[in-house]
CSV table of C-alpha atoms in Angstrom, one decimal:
chain,number,residue,atom,x,y,z
A,290,MET,CA,0.0,0.0,0.0
A,291,ALA,CA,2.9,2.4,0.8
A,292,THR,CA,4.3,1.8,-2.7
A,293,PHE,CA,0.9,2.7,-4.3
A,294,ALA,CA,0.7,5.9,-2.2
A,295,THR,CA,4.2,6.9,-3.1
A,296,ALA,CA,3.6,6.3,-6.8
A,297,THR,CA,0.3,8.3,-6.7
A,298,LEU,CA,2.1,11.2,-4.9
A,299,LEU,CA,4.9,11.2,-7.4
A,300,THR,CA,2.4,11.2,-10.3
A,301,LEU,CA,0.4,14.0,-8.8
A,302,LEU,CA,3.6,16.1,-8.3
A,303,LEU,CA,4.6,15.4,-11.9
A,304,LEU,CA,1.2,16.5,-13.1
A,305,LEU,CA,1.3,19.6,-11.0
A,306,HIS,CA,4.7,20.5,-12.3
A,307,THR,CA,3.6,20.0,-15.9
A,308,ALA,CA,0.5,22.1,-15.4
A,309,THR,CA,2.3,25.0,-13.9
A,310,SER,CA,5.3,25.0,-16.3
A,311,ASP,CA,5.6,28.1,-18.4
A,312,ASP,CA,4.8,27.7,-22.1
A,313,ASP,CA,7.9,28.7,-24.1
A,314,SER,CA,6.3,30.7,-26.9
A,315,SER,CA,9.7,31.8,-28.2
A,316,ALA,CA,10.8,28.3,-29.1
A,317,PHE,CA,10.9,27.5,-32.8
A,318,VAL,CA,8.6,24.7,-33.9
A,319,TYR,CA,10.7,24.2,-37.0
A,320,ALA,CA,13.9,25.9,-38.1
A,321,GLY,CA,15.8,24.7,-41.1
A,322,CYS,CA,18.6,26.4,-43.1
A,323,SER,CA,19.7,25.8,-46.6
A,324,GLN,CA,23.4,25.2,-47.3
A,325,GLY,CA,23.2,27.7,-50.2
A,326,ARG,CA,24.8,31.1,-49.9
A,327,TYR,CA,24.2,34.4,-51.7
A,328,ALA,CA,26.1,37.6,-52.0
A,329,SER,CA,25.2,40.7,-50.0
A,330,GLY,CA,23.8,43.4,-52.3
A,331,SER,CA,22.8,40.8,-54.9
A,332,ARG,CA,19.3,40.6,-56.6
A,333,TYR,CA,18.6,37.6,-54.5
A,334,ALA,CA,19.6,39.4,-51.2
A,335,SER,CA,17.2,42.2,-52.3
A,336,GLY,CA,14.4,39.6,-52.7
A,337,VAL,CA,15.1,38.1,-49.2
A,338,ASP,CA,15.0,41.6,-47.7
A,339,SER,CA,11.7,42.3,-49.4
A,340,VAL,CA,10.1,39.1,-48.2
A,341,LEU,CA,11.3,39.5,-44.7
A,342,THR,CA,10.1,43.2,-44.6
A,343,SER,CA,6.7,42.1,-45.9
A,344,ILE,CA,6.4,39.4,-43.2
A,345,ALA,CA,7.5,41.9,-40.4
A,346,ASN,CA,4.9,44.4,-41.7
A,347,SER,CA,2.1,41.9,-42.0
A,348,ALA,CA,2.5,40.2,-38.5
A,349,PRO,CA,0.7,42.9,-36.4
A,350,SER,CA,-2.5,42.4,-38.4
A,351,THR,CA,-2.7,38.7,-39.3
A,352,PRO,CA,-1.6,35.5,-37.7
A,353,TYR,CA,-0.6,33.9,-41.0
A,354,ALA,CA,0.8,35.2,-44.3
A,355,ASN,CA,3.1,34.1,-47.2
A,356,PHE,CA,5.0,36.3,-49.6
A,357,THR,CA,6.9,35.9,-52.9
A,358,ALA,CA,9.8,38.1,-53.8
A,359,PRO,CA,9.1,40.5,-56.6
A,360,THR,CA,12.5,39.8,-58.1
A,361,ASP,CA,12.4,35.9,-58.0
A,362,ALA,CA,9.2,33.8,-57.9
A,363,SER,CA,11.1,30.9,-56.4
A,364,LEU,CA,11.9,32.9,-53.3
A,365,THR,CA,9.0,32.7,-50.8
A,366,GLY,CA,8.6,33.3,-47.1
A,367,LEU,CA,5.8,32.5,-44.7
A,368,TYR,CA,4.9,32.7,-41.0
A,369,GLN,CA,2.1,31.2,-38.9
A,370,CYS,CA,1.5,32.0,-35.3
A,371,ARG,CA,-0.3,29.6,-33.0
A,372,SER,CA,-4.0,30.1,-32.8
A,373,ASP,CA,-3.9,30.4,-29.0
A,374,LEU,CA,-1.5,33.4,-29.1
A,375,PRO,CA,-2.8,36.9,-29.2
A,376,ALA,CA,-1.4,39.4,-31.8
A,377,SER,CA,0.5,41.1,-29.0
A,378,VAL,CA,2.7,37.9,-28.6
A,379,CYS,CA,2.7,36.9,-32.3
A,380,PHE,CA,4.1,40.2,-33.7
A,381,PRO,CA,7.1,40.3,-31.3
A,382,CYS,CA,7.7,36.6,-31.9
A,383,VAL,CA,7.8,37.1,-35.7
A,384,ARG,CA,10.1,40.1,-35.4
A,385,ALA,CA,12.4,38.1,-33.0
A,386,ALA,CA,12.5,35.2,-35.4
A,387,ILE,CA,13.5,37.4,-38.3
A,388,ALA,CA,16.2,39.0,-36.2
A,389,ARG,CA,17.6,35.5,-35.3
A,390,LEU,CA,17.8,34.3,-38.8
A,391,SER,CA,21.3,35.5,-39.4
A,392,SER,CA,22.6,33.7,-36.3
A,393,LEU,CA,20.7,30.5,-36.9
A,394,CYS,CA,21.7,30.2,-40.5
A,395,ALA,CA,25.2,31.6,-40.4
């Protein structure tokens, strides 16, 4: 009986810890980087900047968007915020993700 009581107590403590843990809304669900490189100031770099600017400008008003670079139809970008997050969390998260791209994919 003592073993059952101990196991029950440990299970309850584990559930309590899980229920009270903070949700890390800043963690990437998926982050992947291509091995390709491009020159700064190139037409492709301009397209990347255009797509990232469009994403950053769109984030305050919509939880999902995708964009294509005006200079290269094969260059696209998208973001999607979790449906349980308010815009006040989504927008800073998208901005932070854009800011972290250079360090993640260096």
